[in-house]
Short mmCIF file of C-alpha atoms and ligand atoms in Angstrom, two decimals:
data_model
loop_
_atom_site.label_atom_id
_atom_site.label_comp_id
_atom_site.label_asym_id
_atom_site.label_seq_id
_atom_site.Cartn_x
_atom_site.Cartn_y
_atom_site.Cartn_z
CA MET A 171 11.49 94.38 -49.01
CA VAL A 172 7.61 95.90 -49.61
CA GLY A 173 6.18 93.46 -51.93
CA ASP A 174 6.78 90.22 -53.58
CA PRO A 175 10.44 89.95 -54.93
CA ARG A 176 9.15 87.53 -57.34
CA THR A 177 7.36 89.78 -59.41
CA VAL A 178 10.81 91.74 -60.03
CA VAL A 179 12.52 88.84 -61.35
CA ALA A 180 8.75 88.09 -63.62
CA ARG A 181 9.06 91.60 -64.84
CA LYS A 182 12.59 91.50 -66.08
CA ARG A 183 11.87 87.71 -67.32
CA ASP A 184 9.15 88.89 -69.59
CA GLY A 185 10.95 91.75 -70.94
CA MET A 186 9.56 94.86 -69.09
CA ALA A 187 11.14 97.79 -67.49
CA VAL A 188 11.52 97.33 -63.38
CA PRO A 189 10.88 100.34 -61.97
CA ALA A 190 13.46 102.59 -60.21
CA GLU A 191 12.14 101.95 -56.75
CA GLU A 192 11.51 98.35 -57.19
CA LEU A 193 14.98 97.13 -58.58
CA GLU A 194 16.83 99.25 -55.71
CA ALA A 195 14.72 97.39 -52.98
CA PHE A 196 15.05 94.09 -54.43
CA VAL A 197 19.08 94.46 -54.39
CA LEU A 198 19.12 95.84 -50.83
CA ALA A 199 16.82 92.98 -49.91
CA TYR A 200 19.33 90.63 -51.19
CA ALA A 201 21.94 92.28 -49.67
CA ARG A 202 20.29 91.80 -46.27
CA GLY A 203 19.65 88.37 -47.08
CA GLU A 204 16.02 88.85 -47.13
CA VAL A 205 16.00 87.34 -50.80
CA SER A 206 17.63 83.83 -51.92
CA ASP A 207 20.57 83.38 -53.97
CA ALA A 208 18.28 80.90 -56.07
CA LEU A 209 15.84 83.92 -56.89
CA ALA A 210 18.94 86.89 -57.21
CA ALA A 211 20.61 84.36 -59.75
CA ALA A 212 17.19 83.99 -61.67
CA PHE A 213 16.88 87.99 -62.16
CA LEU A 214 20.58 88.30 -62.72
CA MET A 215 20.35 85.77 -65.67
CA ALA A 216 17.13 87.52 -66.57
CA CYS A 217 19.15 90.95 -66.95
CA VAL A 218 21.76 89.01 -69.02
CA ILE A 219 19.34 87.74 -71.38
CA ARG A 220 16.74 90.59 -71.63
CA GLY A 221 19.20 93.65 -71.43
CA MET A 222 18.96 96.36 -68.69
CA THR A 223 17.82 100.22 -69.50
CA ALA A 224 19.82 103.07 -68.37
CA GLU A 225 17.05 103.98 -65.58
CA GLU A 226 17.49 100.16 -64.58
CA THR A 227 21.36 100.34 -64.85
CA LEU A 228 21.40 103.58 -62.52
CA ALA A 229 18.97 102.07 -60.02
CA MET A 230 21.04 99.10 -59.78
CA CYS A 231 24.37 100.82 -59.39
CA ARG A 232 22.87 103.36 -56.80
CA ALA A 233 21.29 100.62 -54.44
CA MET A 234 24.91 98.95 -54.45
CA VAL A 235 26.68 102.04 -53.41
CA ALA A 236 23.65 102.68 -50.77
CA SER A 237 24.09 98.95 -49.37
CA GLY A 238 27.03 100.04 -47.58
CA ALA A 239 29.30 103.25 -46.16
CA THR A 240 31.27 105.60 -48.51
CA VAL A 241 34.51 106.82 -47.83
CA SER A 242 35.56 110.40 -48.41
CA PHE A 243 38.96 111.91 -48.17
CA ASP A 244 40.42 115.68 -47.44
CA LEU A 245 43.69 115.09 -48.16
CA ASP A 246 46.37 117.10 -49.02
CA ARG A 247 46.41 116.00 -52.59
CA PRO A 248 44.12 114.60 -55.43
CA VAL A 249 42.83 111.37 -55.19
CA VAL A 250 42.63 108.63 -58.02
CA ASP A 251 40.58 105.60 -58.12
CA LYS A 252 41.24 102.90 -61.07
CA HIS A 253 39.36 99.80 -62.63
CA SER A 254 39.61 97.39 -64.90
CA THR A 255 36.51 95.40 -66.39
CA GLY A 256 38.62 92.16 -66.12
CA GLY A 257 41.15 90.66 -68.11
CA VAL A 258 43.85 88.06 -68.12
CA ALA A 259 47.66 88.34 -66.89
CA ASP A 260 46.20 92.33 -66.05
CA GLY A 261 48.18 93.04 -63.13
CA VAL A 262 47.75 96.60 -63.94
CA THR A 263 46.53 97.75 -60.35
CA LEU A 264 49.02 96.21 -58.23
CA VAL A 265 51.86 98.49 -60.16
CA PHE A 266 49.56 101.22 -60.66
CA ALA A 267 48.40 102.07 -56.72
CA PRO A 268 52.11 102.03 -55.51
CA LEU A 269 53.55 103.98 -58.86
CA ALA A 270 50.60 106.67 -58.50
CA ALA A 271 51.40 106.81 -54.66
CA ALA A 272 54.86 107.80 -55.67
CA LEU A 273 53.80 110.44 -58.03
CA GLY A 274 52.08 112.22 -55.19
CA LEU A 275 48.49 110.97 -55.72
CA GLY A 276 46.53 109.25 -53.52
CA VAL A 277 45.12 105.92 -54.77
CA ALA A 278 41.81 104.47 -52.94
CA LYS A 279 40.28 101.27 -55.07
CA LEU A 280 37.86 98.79 -53.92
CA SER A 281 38.95 96.03 -55.82
CA GLY A 282 37.23 92.70 -56.91
CA ARG A 283 38.27 88.98 -56.92
CA GLY A 284 38.32 86.68 -59.95
CA LEU A 285 35.22 86.38 -61.84
CA GLY A 286 34.56 84.09 -64.53
CA HIS A 287 37.75 83.37 -66.01
CA THR A 288 39.57 86.99 -65.33
CA GLY A 289 41.66 87.17 -62.15
CA GLY A 290 41.07 89.07 -59.56
CA THR A 291 43.32 91.99 -57.50
CA LEU A 292 42.10 91.07 -54.07
CA ASP A 293 43.22 87.09 -54.79
CA LYS A 294 46.40 88.34 -56.20
CA LEU A 295 47.03 90.39 -53.59
CA GLU A 296 45.95 88.06 -50.68
CA ALA A 297 48.54 85.84 -52.25
CA ILE A 298 51.25 87.72 -49.94
CA PRO A 299 51.41 86.08 -46.31
CA GLY A 300 49.29 87.90 -43.95
CA LEU A 301 47.87 90.69 -46.11
CA ARG A 302 44.41 91.63 -45.39
CA THR A 303 42.08 93.47 -47.97
CA ASP A 304 39.15 93.69 -45.39
CA LEU A 305 39.49 97.40 -44.82
CA GLY A 306 36.94 99.53 -43.12
CA PRO A 307 36.31 103.26 -44.53
CA GLU A 308 38.24 104.95 -41.74
CA ARG A 309 41.31 102.58 -42.32
CA ILE A 310 41.46 103.07 -45.95
CA GLU A 311 41.40 106.72 -45.23
CA ASP A 312 44.17 106.58 -42.86
CA GLN A 313 46.07 104.58 -44.93
CA VAL A 314 45.95 106.79 -48.11
CA ARG A 315 46.83 109.58 -45.94
CA ARG A 316 50.19 107.64 -44.30
CA VAL A 317 51.02 105.52 -47.29
CA GLY A 318 49.23 107.02 -50.30
CA CYS A 319 47.74 103.96 -51.82
CA ALA A 320 45.24 101.12 -50.23
CA VAL A 321 43.82 98.34 -52.27
CA ALA A 322 40.85 97.22 -50.55
CA ALA A 323 37.40 94.98 -50.86
CA GLN A 324 33.93 95.24 -50.76
CA SER A 325 32.67 93.88 -47.26
CA PRO A 326 29.69 94.25 -45.00
CA ALA A 327 30.62 98.00 -44.73
CA ILE A 328 31.28 99.26 -48.12
CA VAL A 329 29.05 98.32 -51.19
CA PRO A 330 28.08 94.91 -49.86
CA ALA A 331 25.47 94.34 -52.15
CA ASP A 332 27.94 94.20 -55.02
CA GLY A 333 29.97 91.69 -53.06
CA ALA A 334 27.02 89.46 -52.59
CA LEU A 335 26.38 89.77 -56.47
CA TYR A 336 29.38 89.67 -58.13
CA ALA A 337 30.02 86.24 -55.98
CA LEU A 338 26.80 84.86 -57.20
CA ARG A 339 27.42 86.00 -60.74
CA ASP A 340 30.72 84.44 -60.84
CA ALA A 341 28.85 80.91 -59.75
CA THR A 342 26.16 81.48 -62.12
CA ALA A 343 27.43 82.17 -65.35
CA THR A 344 25.87 85.45 -65.17
CA VAL A 345 29.02 88.13 -65.72
CA PRO A 346 29.17 88.86 -69.28
CA SER A 347 26.60 91.79 -69.25
CA VAL A 348 27.28 95.41 -69.88
CA PRO A 349 24.81 96.89 -67.51
CA LEU A 350 25.75 94.43 -64.62
CA ILE A 351 29.47 94.74 -65.36
CA ALA A 352 29.16 98.72 -65.59
CA ALA A 353 26.60 98.59 -62.29
CA SER A 354 29.13 96.63 -60.81
CA VAL A 355 32.30 98.86 -61.46
CA MET A 356 30.98 102.11 -61.02
CA ALA A 357 29.20 101.13 -57.50
CA LYS A 358 32.84 100.47 -56.25
CA LYS A 359 34.10 103.62 -57.64
CA LEU A 360 31.09 105.97 -56.85
CA ALA A 361 31.33 104.90 -53.16
CA VAL A 362 34.79 106.40 -52.77
CA GLY A 363 35.07 109.66 -53.15
CA SER A 364 38.06 110.21 -55.58
CA ASP A 365 39.01 113.25 -57.61
CA LEU A 366 39.32 110.73 -60.73
CA ILE A 367 38.00 107.29 -61.90
CA VAL A 368 40.42 105.99 -64.16
CA LEU A 369 38.70 103.28 -66.32
CA ASP A 370 40.09 100.39 -68.36
CA VAL A 371 37.55 98.90 -70.27
CA LYS A 372 39.25 95.59 -71.92
CA ALA A 373 38.52 94.65 -75.31
CA GLY A 374 39.23 90.78 -76.65
CA SER A 375 39.63 87.18 -76.61
CA GLY A 376 40.85 87.56 -72.44
CA ALA A 377 38.05 90.04 -71.86
CA PHE A 378 34.25 90.01 -71.35
CA MET A 379 33.74 92.24 -74.32
CA LYS A 380 35.36 90.46 -77.14
CA THR A 381 34.88 93.46 -79.50
CA VAL A 382 36.22 97.22 -79.75
CA GLU A 383 32.76 98.06 -80.26
CA GLU A 384 31.24 95.81 -77.39
CA ALA A 385 34.04 97.36 -75.26
CA ARG A 386 33.03 100.94 -76.55
CA ALA A 387 29.35 100.13 -75.23
CA LEU A 388 30.69 99.21 -71.83
CA ALA A 389 32.84 102.40 -71.39
CA ASP A 390 29.68 104.64 -72.57
CA ALA A 391 27.69 102.96 -69.62
CA CYS A 392 29.98 103.49 -67.07
CA ARG A 393 30.66 107.24 -68.39
CA ALA A 394 26.82 107.67 -68.03
CA LEU A 395 26.87 106.46 -64.45
CA ALA A 396 29.80 108.50 -63.61
CA ARG A 397 28.17 111.53 -65.27
CA ASP A 398 24.90 110.91 -63.52
CA ALA A 399 26.80 111.08 -59.97
CA GLY A 400 28.71 114.26 -61.03
CA ARG A 401 31.73 112.43 -61.10
CA ARG A 402 34.85 112.60 -63.45
CA ALA A 403 36.09 109.70 -65.42
CA ASP A 404 38.68 109.02 -67.97
CA VAL A 405 37.74 105.88 -69.99
CA ALA A 406 39.90 103.87 -72.18
CA VAL A 407 39.44 100.74 -74.07
CA THR A 408 42.36 98.42 -73.85
CA ASP A 409 43.53 95.55 -75.61
CA MET A 410 42.93 92.02 -74.24
CA SER A 411 43.06 89.52 -77.29
CA GLN A 412 45.92 87.98 -75.27
CA PRO A 413 47.46 87.95 -71.75
CA LEU A 414 48.62 91.37 -70.92
CA GLY A 415 51.37 90.51 -68.77
CA GLU A 416 52.78 86.64 -68.57
CA ALA A 417 51.47 85.36 -65.19
CA VAL A 418 47.85 84.14 -65.05
CA GLY A 419 47.40 83.28 -61.57
CA ASN A 420 47.92 84.87 -58.16
CA ALA A 421 51.26 84.67 -56.53
CA LEU A 422 52.73 84.62 -59.87
CA ASP A 423 51.01 87.67 -60.85
CA VAL A 424 52.32 89.30 -57.69
CA ARG A 425 56.10 88.76 -58.39
CA GLU A 426 55.54 89.45 -61.99
CA ALA A 427 54.30 93.05 -60.55
CA ILE A 428 57.37 93.35 -57.89
CA GLU A 429 59.56 92.87 -61.06
CA ILE A 430 58.38 95.72 -62.95
CA LEU A 431 58.32 97.90 -59.33
CA ARG A 432 61.88 96.50 -59.23
CA GLY A 433 62.87 97.86 -62.80
CA GLU A 434 63.54 94.24 -63.61
CA ARG A 435 60.53 93.69 -66.47
CA ALA A 436 59.66 95.43 -69.46
CA GLY A 437 56.62 94.64 -71.49
CA ARG A 438 52.93 95.50 -72.38
CA LEU A 439 51.89 95.27 -68.43
CA ARG A 440 54.73 97.97 -67.70
CA ASP A 441 53.73 100.28 -70.56
CA LEU A 442 49.99 100.20 -70.09
CA VAL A 443 50.41 100.79 -66.43
CA VAL A 444 52.66 103.68 -67.14
CA TRP A 445 50.32 104.94 -69.87
CA PHE A 446 47.30 105.22 -67.46
CA ALA A 447 50.03 106.89 -64.59
CA ALA A 448 50.92 109.13 -67.05
CA ARG A 449 47.07 110.30 -67.82
CA ALA A 450 45.87 110.23 -64.46
CA LEU A 451 48.84 112.80 -63.32
CA ALA A 452 48.22 114.35 -67.25
CA ARG A 453 44.54 115.28 -65.88
CA LEU A 454 44.77 115.80 -62.20
CA GLY A 455 48.32 117.99 -62.29
CA SER A 456 47.50 119.79 -65.80
CA ILE A 457 50.99 118.12 -67.03
CA ALA A 458 51.71 117.06 -71.02
CA HIS A 459 51.28 113.18 -71.40
CA GLU A 460 54.58 113.09 -72.29
CA GLU A 461 55.63 114.77 -69.09
CA GLY A 462 53.62 112.31 -67.15
CA VAL A 463 55.45 109.07 -69.09
CA ARG A 464 58.68 110.68 -67.92
CA ARG A 465 58.02 111.17 -64.36
CA ALA A 466 56.54 107.76 -64.29
CA GLU A 467 59.18 106.06 -65.76
CA ALA A 468 61.36 107.83 -63.22
CA ALA A 469 59.32 106.92 -60.32
CA LEU A 470 59.96 103.23 -61.56
CA ALA A 471 63.37 103.34 -62.08
CA SER A 472 64.24 105.25 -58.29
CA GLY A 473 62.77 102.78 -56.45
CA ALA A 474 60.22 105.12 -55.08
CA ALA A 475 57.13 103.22 -56.59
CA LEU A 476 58.82 99.87 -54.98
CA GLU A 477 58.77 101.55 -51.64
CA ARG A 478 55.14 102.69 -51.90
CA PHE A 479 54.29 98.97 -52.60
CA ARG A 480 56.42 97.72 -49.57
CA ALA A 481 54.58 100.34 -47.58
CA MET A 482 51.05 99.26 -48.97
CA VAL A 483 52.21 95.36 -47.96
CA GLU A 484 53.05 96.39 -44.63
CA ALA A 485 50.18 98.79 -43.88
CA GLN A 486 47.55 95.99 -44.49
CA GLY A 487 49.58 93.29 -42.76
CA GLY A 488 51.41 91.57 -45.33
CA ASP A 489 54.71 90.41 -45.04
CA PRO A 490 56.68 93.28 -46.45
CA GLY A 491 59.50 90.52 -46.83
CA VAL A 492 58.02 90.06 -50.58
CA VAL A 493 59.19 93.12 -51.82
CA ASP A 494 63.25 91.84 -51.33
CA ASP A 495 62.38 87.92 -52.13
CA PRO A 496 59.22 87.40 -53.63
CA VAL A 497 60.22 84.16 -54.85
CA GLY A 498 60.46 83.21 -51.22
CA VAL A 499 58.22 84.80 -49.53
CA LEU A 500 55.09 83.57 -51.92
CA PRO A 501 53.54 80.53 -51.69
CA ARG A 502 55.16 78.23 -54.91
CA ALA A 503 53.40 75.37 -56.47
CA PRO A 504 55.50 71.93 -56.27
CA LEU A 505 55.38 71.52 -59.81
CA VAL A 506 56.63 73.61 -62.73
CA LEU A 507 55.88 72.26 -65.93
CA PRO A 508 57.76 73.77 -68.84
CA VAL A 509 55.83 74.22 -72.11
CA LEU A 510 57.45 74.23 -75.44
CA ALA A 511 56.69 75.64 -78.89
CA PRO A 512 55.15 73.16 -80.76
CA GLY A 513 56.99 74.32 -84.39
CA PRO A 514 58.76 77.46 -85.94
CA GLY A 515 56.31 80.01 -86.33
CA VAL A 516 55.24 83.62 -85.58
CA LEU A 517 52.35 84.05 -83.03
CA ALA A 518 49.11 84.99 -84.82
CA ALA A 519 46.51 84.62 -82.08
CA VAL A 520 45.38 84.04 -78.84
CA ASP A 521 42.51 82.53 -76.88
CA ALA A 522 43.05 84.33 -73.87
CA GLU A 523 39.73 83.27 -72.33
CA ALA A 524 40.97 79.63 -72.76
CA ILE A 525 44.24 80.58 -70.59
CA GLY A 526 42.29 82.30 -68.29
CA GLN A 527 40.01 79.18 -67.44
CA ALA A 528 42.90 76.78 -67.81
CA SER A 529 44.22 78.41 -64.55
CA VAL A 530 40.84 78.78 -63.22
CA GLU A 531 40.70 74.99 -63.33
CA LEU A 532 44.33 74.58 -62.04
CA GLY A 533 42.91 76.31 -58.84
CA ALA A 534 43.65 79.75 -59.09
CA GLY A 535 39.86 80.76 -59.67
CA ARG A 536 36.46 79.64 -58.22
CA ARG A 537 34.07 77.30 -59.66
CA ARG A 538 31.47 77.75 -56.89
CA LYS A 539 30.71 80.57 -54.72
CA GLY A 540 33.06 81.13 -51.73
CA ASP A 541 35.41 78.24 -53.34
CA PRO A 542 39.13 79.05 -51.78
CA VAL A 543 41.44 79.78 -54.16
CA ASP A 544 45.01 78.36 -54.51
CA PRO A 545 47.52 81.37 -54.59
CA ALA A 546 50.23 79.16 -55.75
CA VAL A 547 49.15 77.69 -59.10
CA GLY A 548 48.61 79.44 -62.58
CA LEU A 549 50.73 79.68 -66.00
CA ILE A 550 53.11 81.89 -67.33
CA VAL A 551 52.48 82.89 -71.07
CA GLY A 552 56.00 84.20 -72.12
CA VAL A 553 55.11 84.94 -75.81
CA LYS A 554 53.10 87.79 -77.33
CA ILE A 555 51.24 88.09 -81.06
CA GLY A 556 54.12 88.79 -83.28
CA ASP A 557 56.62 86.99 -81.48
CA ARG A 558 58.75 83.94 -83.51
CA VAL A 559 59.86 81.32 -81.99
CA GLU A 560 61.79 78.28 -82.95
CA ALA A 561 60.23 74.59 -82.22
CA GLY A 562 61.16 73.28 -78.99
CA GLN A 563 61.51 76.98 -77.50
CA PRO A 564 60.02 77.26 -73.87
CA ILE A 565 57.04 79.94 -73.95
CA GLY A 566 55.66 79.34 -70.75
CA GLU A 567 54.76 77.36 -67.75
CA VAL A 568 52.36 75.88 -65.79
CA HIS A 569 52.37 75.92 -61.86
CA ALA A 570 50.34 72.89 -60.52
CA ARG A 571 49.81 70.82 -57.48
CA GLU A 572 50.01 67.52 -59.46
CA ARG A 573 51.26 66.38 -62.98
CA SER A 574 47.69 65.44 -64.47
CA ALA A 575 46.61 68.87 -63.85
CA ALA A 576 50.03 70.17 -65.23
CA ASP A 577 49.16 68.32 -68.52
CA ARG A 578 45.83 69.52 -68.73
CA ALA A 579 46.86 72.85 -68.36
CA ALA A 580 49.76 72.90 -70.47
CA ALA A 581 47.30 71.09 -73.22
CA ALA A 582 45.05 73.82 -73.06
CA LEU A 583 47.45 76.57 -73.18
CA LEU A 584 49.10 75.13 -76.64
CA ALA A 585 45.44 74.78 -78.27
CA ALA A 586 44.77 78.75 -77.06
CA LEU A 587 48.18 79.85 -79.48
CA SER A 588 47.35 80.15 -83.38
CA TRP A 589 50.63 80.07 -85.22
CA SER A 590 51.32 81.97 -88.69
CA GLU A 591 54.51 81.58 -90.87
CA GLU A 592 54.16 85.38 -91.79
CA PRO A 593 55.36 88.13 -89.99
CA VAL A 594 52.11 89.43 -87.71
CA THR A 595 51.64 93.03 -86.62
CA PRO A 596 51.09 93.20 -82.67
CA PRO A 597 47.95 94.77 -81.56
CA PRO A 598 47.50 98.49 -80.44
CA LEU A 599 48.03 98.72 -76.61
CA VAL A 600 45.16 101.14 -76.47
CA HIS A 601 42.16 101.00 -79.11
CA LEU A 602 39.96 103.94 -77.74
CA GLU A 603 41.18 106.76 -75.16
CA GLU A 604 39.16 109.59 -73.84
CA GLY A 605 39.15 112.57 -76.41
CA ARG A 606 39.93 110.11 -79.28
CA SER A 607 37.12 107.92 -80.95
N1 URA B 80 34.89 94.08 -62.62
C1 URA B 80 33.49 94.59 -61.68
O1 URA B 80 33.88 94.66 -60.33
N2 URA B 80 32.78 94.14 -61.76
C2 URA B 80 32.31 93.24 -63.10
O2 URA B 80 31.20 92.95 -63.08
C3 URA B 80 33.43 92.99 -63.75
C4 URA B 80 34.50 93.26 -63.76
#
């Protein structure tokens, strides 16, 4: 880059605005390997502490898109892209992508890896033996045309700057920042030429945004970036005050997603996927939301969505047998420790971040940049806020490599659950949706 990159960091450190062209040059130079991790980490920390202006956020997002190629489509059907800002047991994409494909939409999605205490779609999908997510632009386009859906990674070809910064943020405690998350999420969305971007902004103990108000700010920042690029976005703030599904890991999440696709599992994760699929259909197909729900339910019941999942797995080199025998095909941890309710009561609150962190400690996430993840380990959390349990009732499982790690994770899970003697109303699934404030 022209000039000394330390001046960009110094400006941000001192609370001054960084001119758009300098910020863009800094991000692009980092992506080319010309700025060190140390300097980039200092910059990110300054952004977390000082915040970023709307112009800086836009410059960062634009630079990340410009760091690689973009994907465009010329298909006979509308293309939808969806993204979550990060949560615990958040397997929405694993079900949404094949479901929306079964409903006649094209789904092209660049996903992320686990970040902080949250799980990542790529890590989950790669738990399927053989499955690859390093698809180039042509391959994504071709797969969406043939199969209906593709879920791929940032790569040296597409938004490489986000790939590099994302991993660095994970390793340097610089994730929870509205502008950094908005730029990262939207760079991946703007690099893919979809007709509709569906954004799932999470709020609650398992999200980076702990309150609905903070999540609203993130939703607004993402919407502004979409608007600037002339793109259509549908943004909702959804509940992450407890794990969305039951599985907090990688292979465990894939198993849960397949069970939903096979029509074997109900619950909040399934309900939210159906809600998002119906919204996408309503927006792109000009039908009523209720009709979208009916069609999404039918595509799950008929097995059409499951068949799209099988085709996507096969197209990305994975073992399609996972659909028929997830337990046999997916990696399994040698030790499964049941977790029992400590007493009678009603689940009142959950520290979902602590549960996500327990899963990271087991090896399902990364402590250092570039660490491998263990696809087999994780937790099952079988209770939801408002559920009444009896003492000794099984409420979860720890899947671990060794007993001491399993005991620590079980203790962390129990410590993350708060109980009441009184009835507790479950939180809503969706806090805010487009068109309603
Ligand atoms: N998801 C992303 O893609 N980026 C973030 O920064 C957080 C969640």
